[in-house]
Coordinates of C-alpha atoms in Angstrom, one line a residue:
Chain I
X1 CA -11.2 -42.8 79.9
X2 CA -12.2 -43.4 76.3
X3 CA -10.4 -41.5 73.6
X4 CA -12.7 -39.2 71.6
X5 CA -13.9 -40.6 68.3
X6 CA -12.3 -38.4 65.6
X7 CA -13.8 -40.2 62.6
X8 CA -16.5 -38.2 60.9
X9 CA -19.3 -39.8 59.1
X10 CA -19.7 -38.0 55.8
X11 CA -23.1 -37.4 54.5
X12 CA -23.6 -39.5 51.3
X13 CA -25.5 -36.6 49.6
X14 CA -22.5 -34.3 50.1
X15 CA -20.2 -37.0 48.6
X16 CA -22.5 -37.4 45.7
X17 CA -22.6 -33.6 45.0
X18 CA -18.8 -33.4 45.4
X19 CA -18.2 -36.2 42.9
X20 CA -20.6 -34.6 40.4
X21 CA -18.8 -31.2 40.7
X22 CA -15.4 -32.9 40.3
X23 CA -16.6 -34.9 37.3
X24 CA -18.1 -31.8 35.7
X25 CA -14.9 -29.8 36.2
X26 CA -12.8 -32.7 34.8
X27 CA -15.2 -32.9 31.8
X28 CA -14.9 -29.2 31.1
X29 CA -11.1 -29.3 31.4
X30 CA -11.0 -32.3 29.2
X31 CA -13.3 -30.7 26.6
X32 CA -11.2 -27.5 26.7
X33 CA -8.0 -29.5 26.2
X34 CA -9.5 -31.3 23.2
X35 CA -10.7 -28.0 21.8
X36 CA -7.3 -26.5 22.3
X37 CA -5.6 -29.5 20.6
X38 CA -8.0 -29.3 17.7
X39 CA -7.3 -25.6 17.3
X40 CA -3.6 -26.2 17.5
X41 CA -3.8 -28.9 14.8
X42 CA -5.9 -26.6 12.7
X43 CA -3.5 -23.7 13.1
X44 CA -0.5 -25.9 12.3
X45 CA -2.3 -27.1 9.2
X46 CA -3.1 -23.5 8.3
X47 CA 0.5 -22.5 8.7
X48 CA 1.6 -25.5 6.6
X49 CA -0.9 -24.6 3.9
X50 CA 0.3 -21.0 3.8
X51 CA 3.9 -22.1 3.6
X52 CA 3.1 -24.6 0.8
X53 CA 1.2 -21.9 -1.1
X54 CA 4.0 -19.4 -0.7
X55 CA 6.5 -22.0 -2.1
X56 CA 4.1 -23.0 -4.9
X57 CA 1.7 -20.7 -6.5
X58 CA 2.8 -17.8 -4.3
X59 CA 6.2 -17.8 -5.8
X60 CA 4.8 -17.9 -9.3
X61 CA 2.5 -15.0 -8.7
X62 CA 5.1 -12.4 -9.4
X63 CA 5.8 -13.9 -12.8
X64 CA 2.1 -14.4 -13.5
X65 CA 1.5 -10.7 -12.9
X66 CA 4.0 -10.0 -15.6
X67 CA 2.3 -12.4 -18.0
X68 CA -1.5 -12.0 -17.8
X69 CA -2.1 -14.8 -20.2
X70 CA -0.9 -17.2 -17.5
X71 CA -3.5 -16.1 -14.9
X72 CA -6.0 -18.8 -15.8
X73 CA -3.5 -21.5 -15.3
X74 CA -2.3 -20.0 -12.1
X75 CA -5.8 -19.7 -10.7
X76 CA -6.4 -23.4 -11.4
X77 CA -3.3 -24.2 -9.4
X78 CA -4.2 -21.8 -6.6
X79 CA -7.7 -23.2 -6.3
X80 CA -6.2 -26.5 -4.9
X81 CA -5.6 -24.6 -1.6
X82 CA -8.3 -23.3 0.8
X83 CA -9.8 -19.9 -0.1
X84 CA -8.6 -18.4 3.2
X85 CA -5.0 -19.1 2.1
X86 CA -5.5 -17.6 -1.3
X87 CA -7.1 -14.6 0.2
X88 CA -4.3 -14.1 2.8
X89 CA -1.6 -14.0 0.1
X90 CA -3.6 -11.8 -2.3
X91 CA -4.5 -9.3 0.5
X92 CA -0.8 -9.0 1.2
X93 CA -0.2 -7.9 -2.4
X94 CA -3.2 -5.6 -2.3
X95 CA -2.1 -3.7 0.7
X96 CA 1.4 -3.3 -0.7
X97 CA 0.9 -2.4 -4.3
X98 CA -0.9 0.3 -6.3
X99 CA -1.9 1.3 -9.8
X100 CA -2.3 -1.2 -12.7
X101 CA -0.3 -3.8 -10.8
X102 CA -2.8 -3.8 -8.0
X103 CA -5.7 -3.9 -10.5
X104 CA -4.3 -7.1 -11.8
X105 CA -4.2 -8.6 -8.3
X106 CA -7.9 -7.5 -7.8
X107 CA -8.7 -9.2 -11.1
X108 CA -7.2 -12.4 -9.8
X109 CA -9.0 -12.1 -6.5
X110 CA -12.3 -11.9 -8.5
X111 CA -11.3 -14.8 -10.8
X112 CA -10.7 -17.0 -7.8
X113 CA -14.3 -16.3 -6.6
X114 CA -13.0 -14.7 -3.4
X115 CA -15.2 -11.6 -3.9
X116 CA -18.2 -13.8 -4.3
X117 CA -17.4 -15.3 -0.9
X118 CA -17.0 -11.8 0.6
X119 CA -20.4 -10.8 -0.7
X120 CA -22.0 -13.9 0.7
X121 CA -20.4 -13.2 4.1
X122 CA -22.1 -9.7 4.0
X123 CA -25.4 -11.5 4.5
X124 CA -24.2 -13.2 7.7
X125 CA -26.1 -12.7 10.9
X126 CA -22.9 -12.0 12.8
X127 CA -21.8 -8.4 12.4
X128 CA -18.2 -9.3 13.1
X129 CA -18.2 -11.6 10.0
X130 CA -19.8 -8.9 8.0
X131 CA -17.1 -6.5 9.2
X132 CA -14.3 -8.8 8.1
X133 CA -16.0 -9.1 4.7
X134 CA -16.2 -5.3 4.5
X135 CA -12.5 -5.0 5.2
X136 CA -11.8 -7.3 2.3
X137 CA -14.3 -5.4 0.1
X138 CA -12.6 -2.1 1.0
X139 CA -9.6 -3.4 -0.9
X140 CA -11.2 -5.0 -3.9
X141 CA -14.7 -3.5 -4.5
X142 CA -15.5 -1.6 -7.7
X143 CA -18.5 0.3 -9.0
X144 CA -20.1 -3.1 -9.7
X145 CA -20.7 -3.5 -5.9
X146 CA -22.2 -0.1 -5.5
X147 CA -25.8 -1.2 -4.9
X148 CA -24.7 -3.9 -2.4
X149 CA -22.8 -1.2 -0.5
X150 CA -25.7 1.2 -0.6
X151 CA -27.9 -1.5 0.9
X152 CA -25.7 -1.5 4.0
X153 CA -26.9 2.0 5.0
X154 CA -28.9 0.6 7.9
X155 CA -26.2 -1.8 9.0
X156 CA -23.9 -1.6 12.1
X157 CA -22.3 1.9 12.3
X158 CA -18.7 0.7 11.6
X159 CA -19.9 -1.4 8.6
X160 CA -21.8 1.7 7.3
X161 CA -18.8 3.8 7.7
X162 CA -16.6 1.3 5.8
X163 CA -19.3 1.1 3.1
X164 CA -19.3 5.0 2.9
X165 CA -15.5 5.0 2.6
X166 CA -15.6 2.5 -0.3
X167 CA -18.5 4.4 -2.0
X168 CA -16.4 7.6 -1.8
X169 CA -13.9 5.7 -4.0
X170 CA -16.2 3.7 -6.3
X171 CA -19.6 5.3 -6.0
X172 CA -21.4 8.4 -7.1
X173 CA -21.7 11.8 -5.3
X174 CA -25.2 11.1 -4.0
X175 CA -24.1 7.8 -2.4
X176 CA -22.1 9.6 0.3
X177 CA -25.1 11.7 1.1
X178 CA -27.3 8.6 1.4
X179 CA -24.8 7.0 3.9
X180 CA -24.2 10.2 5.9
X181 CA -28.0 10.8 6.3
X182 CA -27.9 7.7 8.6
X183 CA -25.3 9.1 10.9
X184 CA -26.6 10.2 14.3
X185 CA -24.6 12.1 16.8
X186 CA -21.2 10.5 16.1
X187 CA -19.1 10.1 19.1
X188 CA -15.7 11.9 19.3
X189 CA -14.1 8.5 18.5
X190 CA -16.2 8.1 15.4
X191 CA -15.4 11.6 14.3
X192 CA -11.9 10.8 13.2
X193 CA -12.8 8.2 10.5
X194 CA -15.6 10.5 9.4
X195 CA -13.1 13.4 9.0
X196 CA -10.8 11.0 7.1
X197 CA -13.7 10.1 4.8
X198 CA -14.6 13.7 4.1
X199 CA -10.9 14.6 3.5
X200 CA -10.4 11.8 1.0
X201 CA -13.8 12.0 -0.8
X202 CA -13.5 13.3 -4.4
X203 CA -14.4 17.0 -4.8
X204 CA -17.6 16.1 -6.8
X205 CA -18.9 13.9 -3.9
X206 CA -18.1 16.7 -1.5
X207 CA -19.9 19.2 -3.8
X208 CA -23.1 17.0 -3.7
X209 CA -22.8 17.0 0.1
X210 CA -22.6 20.8 0.2
X211 CA -25.5 21.2 -2.2
X212 CA -27.7 19.0 0.0
X213 CA -26.1 20.0 3.3
X214 CA -29.5 21.0 4.8
X215 CA -30.8 17.5 4.2
X216 CA -28.4 16.0 6.7
X217 CA -30.5 15.4 9.7
X218 CA -27.7 15.2 12.3
X219 CA -26.2 18.6 13.4
X220 CA -22.8 17.0 14.3
X221 CA -22.5 15.5 10.8
X222 CA -23.4 18.9 9.3
X223 CA -20.7 20.5 11.4
X224 CA -18.2 17.9 10.2
X225 CA -19.1 18.3 6.6
X226 CA -18.9 22.1 6.8
X227 CA -15.6 22.3 8.7
X228 CA -13.8 19.5 6.9
X229 CA -14.9 20.5 3.4
X230 CA -14.4 24.3 3.8
X231 CA -10.9 24.5 2.5
X232 CA -11.6 22.1 -0.4
X233 CA -14.7 23.9 -1.6
X234 CA -14.2 27.5 -0.5
X235 CA -16.9 29.1 -2.6
X236 CA -19.6 26.6 -1.6
X237 CA -18.7 26.9 2.1
X238 CA -18.6 30.7 1.9
X239 CA -22.3 30.5 1.0
X240 CA -23.1 28.1 3.8
X241 CA -21.2 29.8 6.7
X242 CA -23.6 32.7 7.3
X243 CA -26.6 30.2 7.2
X244 CA -24.8 27.9 9.6
X245 CA -24.0 30.7 11.9
X246 CA -27.7 31.5 12.3
X247 CA -28.6 27.9 13.1
X248 CA -30.5 27.0 16.3
X249 CA -28.1 24.2 16.8
X250 CA -24.9 24.6 18.8
X251 CA -23.0 22.0 16.7
X252 CA -23.8 23.7 13.4
X253 CA -22.7 27.1 14.8
X254 CA -19.4 25.5 15.9
X255 CA -19.1 24.2 12.3
X256 CA -19.6 27.7 10.9
X257 CA -16.8 29.1 13.2
X258 CA -14.4 26.2 12.3
X259 CA -15.1 26.5 8.6
X260 CA -14.6 30.3 8.7
X261 CA -11.3 29.7 10.6
X262 CA -10.1 27.3 8.0
X263 CA -10.8 29.7 5.1
X264 CA -8.9 32.4 7.0
X265 CA -10.5 35.0 4.7
X266 CA -11.4 38.5 5.9
X267 CA -15.0 38.0 4.5
X268 CA -16.1 36.0 7.4
X269 CA -14.8 38.2 10.2
X270 CA -18.2 39.7 10.8
X271 CA -19.7 36.2 11.2
X272 CA -16.9 35.3 13.6
X273 CA -17.3 38.4 15.7
X274 CA -21.0 37.7 16.0
X275 CA -20.2 34.1 17.0
X276 CA -17.8 35.5 19.6
X277 CA -20.9 36.8 21.4
X278 CA -22.8 33.5 21.2
X279 CA -24.5 32.3 24.3
X280 CA -22.7 28.9 24.1
X281 CA -19.1 29.0 25.3
X282 CA -18.2 26.2 22.8
X283 CA -19.2 28.4 19.9
X284 CA -17.3 31.4 21.4
X285 CA -14.2 29.3 21.9
X286 CA -14.3 28.1 18.3
X287 CA -14.8 31.6 17.1
X288 CA -11.9 32.9 19.2
X289 CA -9.6 30.2 17.7
X290 CA -10.9 30.9 14.2
X291 CA -10.2 34.7 14.5
X292 CA -6.6 33.8 15.1
X293 CA -6.4 32.5 11.5
X294 CA -7.8 35.7 10.0
X295 CA -5.6 37.8 7.8
X296 CA -4.7 41.1 9.5
X297 CA -5.2 42.1 13.0
X298 CA -8.5 43.9 13.0
X299 CA -9.9 41.3 15.4
X300 CA -7.4 42.1 18.1
X301 CA -9.7 44.4 20.0
X302 CA -12.5 41.8 20.1
X303 CA -10.1 39.1 21.2
X304 CA -8.8 41.4 23.9
X305 CA -12.3 41.7 25.2
X306 CA -12.8 37.9 25.1
X307 CA -9.9 37.6 27.5
X308 CA -12.4 38.4 30.2
X309 CA -14.9 35.9 29.1
X310 CA -16.3 33.8 32.0
X311 CA -15.3 30.6 30.2
X312 CA -11.7 29.4 30.7
X313 CA -11.6 27.9 27.2
X314 CA -12.7 31.1 25.5
X315 CA -10.0 33.1 27.5
X316 CA -7.4 30.5 26.6
X317 CA -8.3 30.4 22.9
X318 CA -8.5 34.2 22.7
X319 CA -5.0 34.5 24.3
X320 CA -3.7 31.9 21.9
X321 CA -5.1 33.8 18.9
X322 CA -3.7 37.1 20.1
X323 CA -0.2 35.5 20.4
X324 CA -0.4 34.4 16.8
X325 CA -1.3 37.9 15.5
X326 CA 2.2 39.4 15.5
X327 CA 3.5 42.3 17.5
X328 CA 0.2 44.1 17.9
X329 CA -1.4 40.9 19.4
X330 CA 1.6 40.4 21.7
X331 CA 1.4 44.0 22.9
X332 CA -2.2 43.5 23.9
X333 CA -1.3 40.3 25.7
X334 CA 1.5 42.0 27.6
X335 CA -0.9 44.9 28.4
X336 CA -3.5 42.5 29.7
X337 CA -0.9 40.5 31.7
X338 CA 0.4 43.7 33.4
X339 CA -2.7 45.6 34.2
X340 CA -6.0 44.0 33.2
X341 CA -8.6 44.8 35.8
X342 CA -10.0 41.2 35.4
X343 CA -7.6 38.9 37.2
X344 CA -8.8 35.9 35.1
X345 CA -8.0 37.8 31.9
X346 CA -4.6 38.8 33.2
X347 CA -4.0 35.1 34.2
X348 CA -4.9 33.9 30.7
X349 CA -2.5 36.5 29.1
X350 CA 0.3 35.6 31.5
X351 CA -0.2 31.8 30.9
X352 CA 0.1 32.4 27.1
X353 CA 3.1 34.6 27.5
X354 CA 4.8 32.0 29.7
X355 CA 4.0 29.3 27.1
X356 CA 5.8 31.5 24.5
X357 CA 8.7 32.0 26.8
X358 CA 8.2 35.7 27.1
X359 CA 7.9 35.6 30.9
X360 CA 8.9 33.0 33.6
X361 CA 6.5 30.2 34.4
X362 CA 6.6 31.2 38.0
X363 CA 5.5 34.8 37.1
X364 CA 2.6 33.3 35.2
Chain B
X1 CA 16.8 -26.5 -46.1
X2 CA 17.0 -30.2 -45.9
X3 CA 16.2 -31.6 -42.5
X4 CA 19.0 -34.2 -42.8
X5 CA 21.5 -31.5 -41.8
X6 CA 19.9 -31.4 -38.3
X7 CA 21.7 -33.0 -35.4
X8 CA 20.1 -36.0 -33.7
X9 CA 19.2 -34.0 -30.6
X10 CA 18.9 -30.4 -31.5
X11 CA 20.1 -28.0 -28.9
X12 CA 17.9 -25.1 -27.8
X13 CA 19.0 -22.0 -25.9
X14 CA 16.2 -20.4 -24.0
X15 CA 16.4 -16.9 -22.7
X16 CA 13.6 -15.6 -20.4
X17 CA 13.7 -13.9 -17.1
X18 CA 10.5 -15.4 -16.1
X19 CA 11.2 -18.5 -14.0
X20 CA 7.7 -19.8 -14.4
X21 CA 7.7 -19.6 -18.1
X22 CA 11.3 -21.0 -18.2
X23 CA 10.4 -24.1 -16.2
X24 CA 7.3 -24.8 -18.3
X25 CA 9.2 -24.5 -21.6
X26 CA 12.2 -26.6 -20.5
X27 CA 9.8 -29.4 -19.4
X28 CA 7.9 -29.4 -22.7
X29 CA 11.1 -29.5 -24.8
X30 CA 13.0 -32.0 -22.7
X31 CA 10.0 -34.4 -23.0
X32 CA 10.6 -34.3 -26.7
X33 CA 14.4 -35.0 -26.4
X34 CA 15.6 -31.5 -27.2
X35 CA 18.8 -30.5 -25.5
X36 CA 17.6 -27.4 -23.7
X37 CA 19.8 -25.0 -21.8
X38 CA 18.0 -22.1 -20.2
X39 CA 19.3 -18.7 -19.2
X40 CA 17.8 -16.0 -17.0
X41 CA 20.2 -13.2 -18.1
X42 CA 21.6 -12.1 -21.3
X43 CA 25.1 -12.1 -19.9
X44 CA 24.9 -15.8 -19.2
X45 CA 23.5 -16.5 -22.7
X46 CA 26.2 -14.5 -24.4
X47 CA 28.9 -16.5 -22.5
X48 CA 27.4 -19.9 -23.5
X49 CA 26.6 -18.8 -27.0
X50 CA 30.2 -17.8 -27.5
X51 CA 31.3 -21.3 -26.5
X52 CA 28.7 -23.3 -28.5
X53 CA 25.8 -21.7 -30.3
X54 CA 22.6 -23.7 -30.1
X55 CA 20.6 -24.9 -33.1
X56 CA 17.7 -22.7 -32.0
X57 CA 17.3 -19.7 -29.9
X58 CA 14.0 -19.3 -28.0
X59 CA 13.9 -15.7 -27.0
X60 CA 11.5 -14.0 -24.8
X61 CA 10.2 -10.7 -26.3
X62 CA 9.6 -9.3 -22.9
X63 CA 13.1 -8.8 -21.6
X64 CA 14.1 -6.0 -19.1
X65 CA 16.9 -4.8 -21.4
X66 CA 14.2 -3.7 -23.9
X67 CA 13.0 -6.8 -25.7
X68 CA 14.6 -9.1 -28.2
X69 CA 16.0 -6.3 -30.4
X70 CA 19.1 -5.8 -28.2
X71 CA 19.7 -9.5 -27.9
X72 CA 19.7 -10.0 -31.7
X73 CA 22.0 -7.1 -32.1
X74 CA 24.4 -8.4 -29.4
X75 CA 24.4 -11.9 -30.8
X76 CA 24.8 -10.4 -34.3
X77 CA 22.8 -13.2 -35.9
X78 CA 22.9 -12.8 -39.6
X79 CA 19.5 -13.8 -40.9
X80 CA 18.6 -16.4 -41.9
X81 CA 21.4 -18.5 -40.4
X82 CA 20.0 -19.3 -37.0
X83 CA 16.6 -20.4 -36.1
X84 CA 14.9 -18.0 -33.7
X85 CA 11.6 -18.2 -32.1
X86 CA 10.3 -15.2 -30.3
X87 CA 8.1 -16.0 -27.4
X88 CA 5.4 -13.3 -27.1
X89 CA 2.2 -12.9 -25.2
X90 CA 0.8 -10.3 -27.5
X91 CA 2.0 -9.5 -31.0
X92 CA 4.7 -6.9 -30.8
X93 CA 3.9 -3.3 -31.9
X94 CA 7.5 -2.3 -31.5
X95 CA 8.5 -1.5 -35.1
X96 CA 12.2 -1.3 -34.3
X97 CA 12.0 -4.7 -32.7
X98 CA 10.2 -6.1 -35.7
X99 CA 12.7 -4.6 -38.1
X100 CA 15.6 -6.2 -36.2
X101 CA 14.1 -9.6 -36.4
X102 CA 15.4 -12.0 -39.1
X103 CA 13.2 -12.5 -42.1
X104 CA 12.5 -16.1 -41.3
X105 CA 11.9 -16.0 -37.6
X106 CA 8.8 -17.3 -36.0
X107 CA 6.7 -15.9 -33.3
X108 CA 5.2 -18.1 -30.7
X109 CA 2.2 -16.6 -29.0
X110 CA 1.7 -17.7 -25.4
X111 CA -0.2 -19.4 -24.0
X112 CA 0.0 -22.3 -26.5
X113 CA -0.3 -26.1 -26.2
X114 CA 2.7 -28.3 -25.9
X115 CA 2.0 -29.8 -29.3
X116 CA 2.1 -26.3 -30.9
X117 CA 5.3 -25.4 -29.2
X118 CA 7.1 -28.6 -30.3
X119 CA 5.7 -28.4 -33.9
X120 CA 6.9 -24.8 -34.1
X121 CA 10.3 -25.7 -32.8
X122 CA 10.6 -28.6 -35.2
X123 CA 9.4 -26.6 -38.1
X124 CA 11.8 -23.8 -37.4
X125 CA 14.7 -26.1 -37.1
X126 CA 14.0 -27.7 -40.4
X127 CA 13.8 -24.3 -42.2
X128 CA 17.2 -22.9 -41.3
X129 CA 20.7 -23.2 -42.7
X130 CA 23.1 -23.9 -39.9
X131 CA 26.2 -21.9 -39.5
X132 CA 27.9 -20.9 -36.3
X133 CA 30.2 -18.1 -37.3
X134 CA 28.7 -15.6 -35.0
X135 CA 31.1 -12.9 -33.9
X136 CA 30.8 -12.1 -30.2
X137 CA 31.4 -8.5 -29.3
X138 CA 28.9 -8.0 -26.5
X139 CA 31.5 -8.0 -23.7
X140 CA 33.5 -5.2 -25.4
X141 CA 30.3 -3.2 -25.7
X142 CA 29.6 -3.6 -22.0
X143 CA 33.0 -2.1 -21.2
X144 CA 32.5 1.0 -23.3
X145 CA 28.9 1.6 -22.5
X146 CA 28.0 -0.4 -19.4
X147 CA 24.3 -1.3 -19.4
X148 CA 22.1 -1.0 -16.3
X149 CA 22.3 -4.8 -16.1
X150 CA 25.3 -4.4 -13.9
X151 CA 23.8 -2.2 -11.2
X152 CA 24.0 -3.6 -7.7
X153 CA 21.0 -2.8 -5.6
X154 CA 20.4 -3.3 -1.9
X155 CA 16.8 -3.6 -0.9
X156 CA 16.3 -2.9 2.8
X157 CA 12.8 -3.6 4.1
X158 CA 11.5 -5.6 7.1
X159 CA 8.6 -7.0 5.0
X160 CA 9.6 -10.0 3.1
X161 CA 6.9 -9.7 0.4
X162 CA 7.9 -6.1 -0.2
X163 CA 11.5 -7.2 -0.7
X164 CA 10.4 -10.0 -3.0
X165 CA 8.2 -7.8 -5.2
X166 CA 11.0 -5.2 -5.6
X167 CA 13.7 -7.8 -6.1
X168 CA 11.6 -9.5 -8.8
X169 CA 11.2 -6.3 -10.8
X170 CA 14.7 -5.1 -10.3
X171 CA 16.1 -8.5 -11.4
X172 CA 13.9 -8.2 -14.5
X173 CA 15.6 -4.8 -15.1
X174 CA 18.9 -6.5 -14.9
X175 CA 20.1 -5.4 -11.5
X176 CA 21.9 -7.7 -9.1
X177 CA 20.0 -7.8 -5.8
X178 CA 21.0 -8.0 -2.1
X179 CA 18.4 -7.9 0.6
X180 CA 18.5 -6.7 4.2
X181 CA 15.7 -6.8 6.7
X182 CA 17.0 -4.5 9.4
X183 CA 19.2 -1.4 9.9
X184 CA 22.2 -3.3 11.2
X185 CA 22.2 -5.6 8.2
X186 CA 22.1 -2.6 5.9
X187 CA 25.2 -1.1 7.4
X188 CA 27.0 -4.4 7.5
X189 CA 26.3 -5.0 3.8
X190 CA 27.3 -1.5 2.9
X191 CA 30.6 -2.0 4.8
X192 CA 31.3 -5.3 3.0
X193 CA 30.6 -4.3 -0.6
X194 CA 29.8 -1.4 -2.9
X195 CA 26.2 -0.8 -4.1
X196 CA 25.0 1.5 -6.8
X197 CA 21.6 2.1 -5.2
X198 CA 19.9 1.3 -1.9
X199 CA 16.1 1.3 -1.3
X200 CA 15.4 2.0 2.3
X201 CA 12.3 1.6 4.4
X202 CA 12.1 4.1 7.3
X203 CA 10.6 1.6 9.7
X204 CA 13.5 -0.8 9.9
X205 CA 14.2 -2.7 13.1
X206 CA 17.3 -2.0 15.3
X207 CA 18.3 1.1 13.3
X208 CA 15.5 2.9 11.4
X209 CA 15.9 4.4 8.0
X210 CA 16.8 7.9 9.2
X211 CA 19.5 6.5 11.5
X212 CA 20.9 4.5 8.6
X213 CA 20.9 7.6 6.4
X214 CA 22.8 9.6 9.1
X215 CA 25.4 6.8 9.7
X216 CA 25.8 6.1 6.0
X217 CA 27.8 9.1 4.7
X218 CA 30.7 8.9 7.1
X219 CA 31.0 5.1 6.7
X220 CA 30.8 4.7 3.0
X221 CA 33.4 6.0 0.7
X222 CA 31.4 6.1 -2.5
X223 CA 27.8 6.8 -1.5
X224 CA 25.2 4.9 -3.4
X225 CA 21.9 6.4 -4.7
X226 CA 19.4 6.4 -1.9
X227 CA 15.7 5.8 -2.4
X228 CA 13.5 5.8 0.6
X229 CA 10.5 3.5 0.0
X230 CA 8.1 3.9 2.9
X231 CA 4.5 4.2 4.0
X232 CA 5.6 6.8 6.6
X233 CA 5.0 9.5 4.0
X234 CA 4.1 12.5 6.1
X235 CA 5.7 15.7 4.9
X236 CA 8.1 15.9 7.8
X237 CA 9.4 12.4 7.0
X238 CA 9.9 13.2 3.4
X239 CA 11.7 16.4 4.1
X240 CA 13.9 14.7 6.8
X241 CA 14.8 11.9 4.4
X242 CA 15.9 14.4 1.7
X243 CA 17.8 16.5 4.2
X244 CA 19.7 13.4 5.3
X245 CA 20.8 12.7 1.7
X246 CA 18.0 10.6 0.1
X247 CA 17.7 11.1 -3.7
X248 CA 14.1 10.0 -4.0
X249 CA 11.1 9.1 -1.9
X250 CA 8.6 6.5 -3.0
X251 CA 5.4 6.2 -1.1
X252 CA 3.9 2.8 -0.2
X253 CA 1.7 1.3 -1.5
X254 CA 3.5 1.5 -4.8
X255 CA 3.3 0.3 -8.3
X256 CA 6.5 -1.8 -8.6
X257 CA 6.8 -1.1 -12.3
X258 CA 6.8 2.6 -11.6
X259 CA 9.4 2.2 -8.8
X260 CA 11.6 0.2 -11.2
X261 CA 11.4 3.0 -13.8
X262 CA 12.3 5.6 -11.3
X263 CA 15.2 3.6 -9.9
X264 CA 16.4 2.9 -13.4
X265 CA 16.3 6.6 -14.4
X266 CA 18.1 7.5 -11.2
X267 CA 20.9 5.0 -12.0
X268 CA 21.1 6.3 -15.6
X269 CA 21.5 9.9 -14.3
X270 CA 24.1 8.8 -11.8
X271 CA 26.1 7.1 -14.6

């Protein structure tokens, strides 16, 4: 018997394809290795440059800042190094210092032509590069750059927000209005920086926003302006709250409730009681929270009734507000927990009492 | 005065706290064969001057101890016996300083060319009568009324640049500086020597600023002034720092000149 022939005859086409694949993979790996090596060399050079700069001009910078007449000489020495290195060192100073000392560093930044580079980068097609330039500008921009920043109103959202933040510092009151007019339904994530912007904007900028509040097209932005600015401009917001409470838009009515809550004045109780009957549960919940900040306890009865609201959030906020209204509020909570005919209201009251440690968690 | 009285290689004492300025001036004068000795603190200059006064004193108007006025008083240079050049970047408007200056002094405004500097030094040397009978009483004065110069300050901050900036300004104010980059180092240094003042960042590695403040009082016999310098400036942090014994809270970012003034004032009050 002949032994079976185990040798396979491989198709030359398969061999050809395989060799092409192997060659391609090897080429890709080789190119990646070269790219990595080039990056490593570049990074090492960058680190060496930073080290050399720190040892040379960087060390002298502290003395130069004490003697402004030496700035020109220092700049000439610093210009020998790449601008990225100069910028890294100066940005370190800018983030760490304040006042006239920082102004001197900004002056050096400008003298070295770094601001010019940043402004050039703002025209880049890549939004990431524009964003990096904006971060630099946020540290060094002055009123001279106002128009350039205003021109960014149609740019990427984050860049626009940074421009608005800078304009709040170096621009005029109407600039913030121009930038915020472009905001459309900011997400919850975007709300935080917007709140920060409104909280840190100078009062005159905020006053311009309040005067032109109706011109802001986006309801969520109007809500933010009203609720964040309320305690900083009480008289202006007092005029706007009743208008906002009548708005067709849910967001604006929430803003009215939040603003009234922040002011805590008795004047807005009527508006809040009206908002407590709003068809939207979000507005009722905001009004229930806001009533908890009111002076006195005349809203206790209304909040007691809100304990039987069909929305969980309204019941929870009403119970929380009652708990913060002193003995009378607590009495009402205990009464509701013991014998409210609506089991959901009783549950909301018991949960709040348990949170306060007045009853056991298990009983709640 | 006749220039023949001058020595072959005139000696120059230079006092400036600015290392950059110091190096530049030394270089210029040494190139012209002057015998230059540079000092960064008044104490060092006083010690050297007591041994051998120089032919000419190059004095920085911008000194942390308050300008050239105090130096002239401490050296007790009777005008017009010693050549003095005041190095200034702007003409001084300090009338008390101007009044204390000798009648024949010369002010050198910076920046200036090397030629101007050398010409001014040569001119000034040729103009002055040379006597070296200068009484030295500075050390005695320090004993009775110790200047801030002697304050020992510990800067605790994980950020090197932040330490450098504060150290530079504190040194200009005459403090002697020790640095620490983490909480353990702070405690070690406080165990090993006494400090007049500690600047403390809250966000220190290993042991944060609050832990250091808590551990400090039982460990150290004579508690230094404690200044918290931090970006963590929320109200609760500030209140906690004060409740743990801090004497001041400086928010980052700061103006180092303002920090130096606050620290100096705190030390003055302590003394």
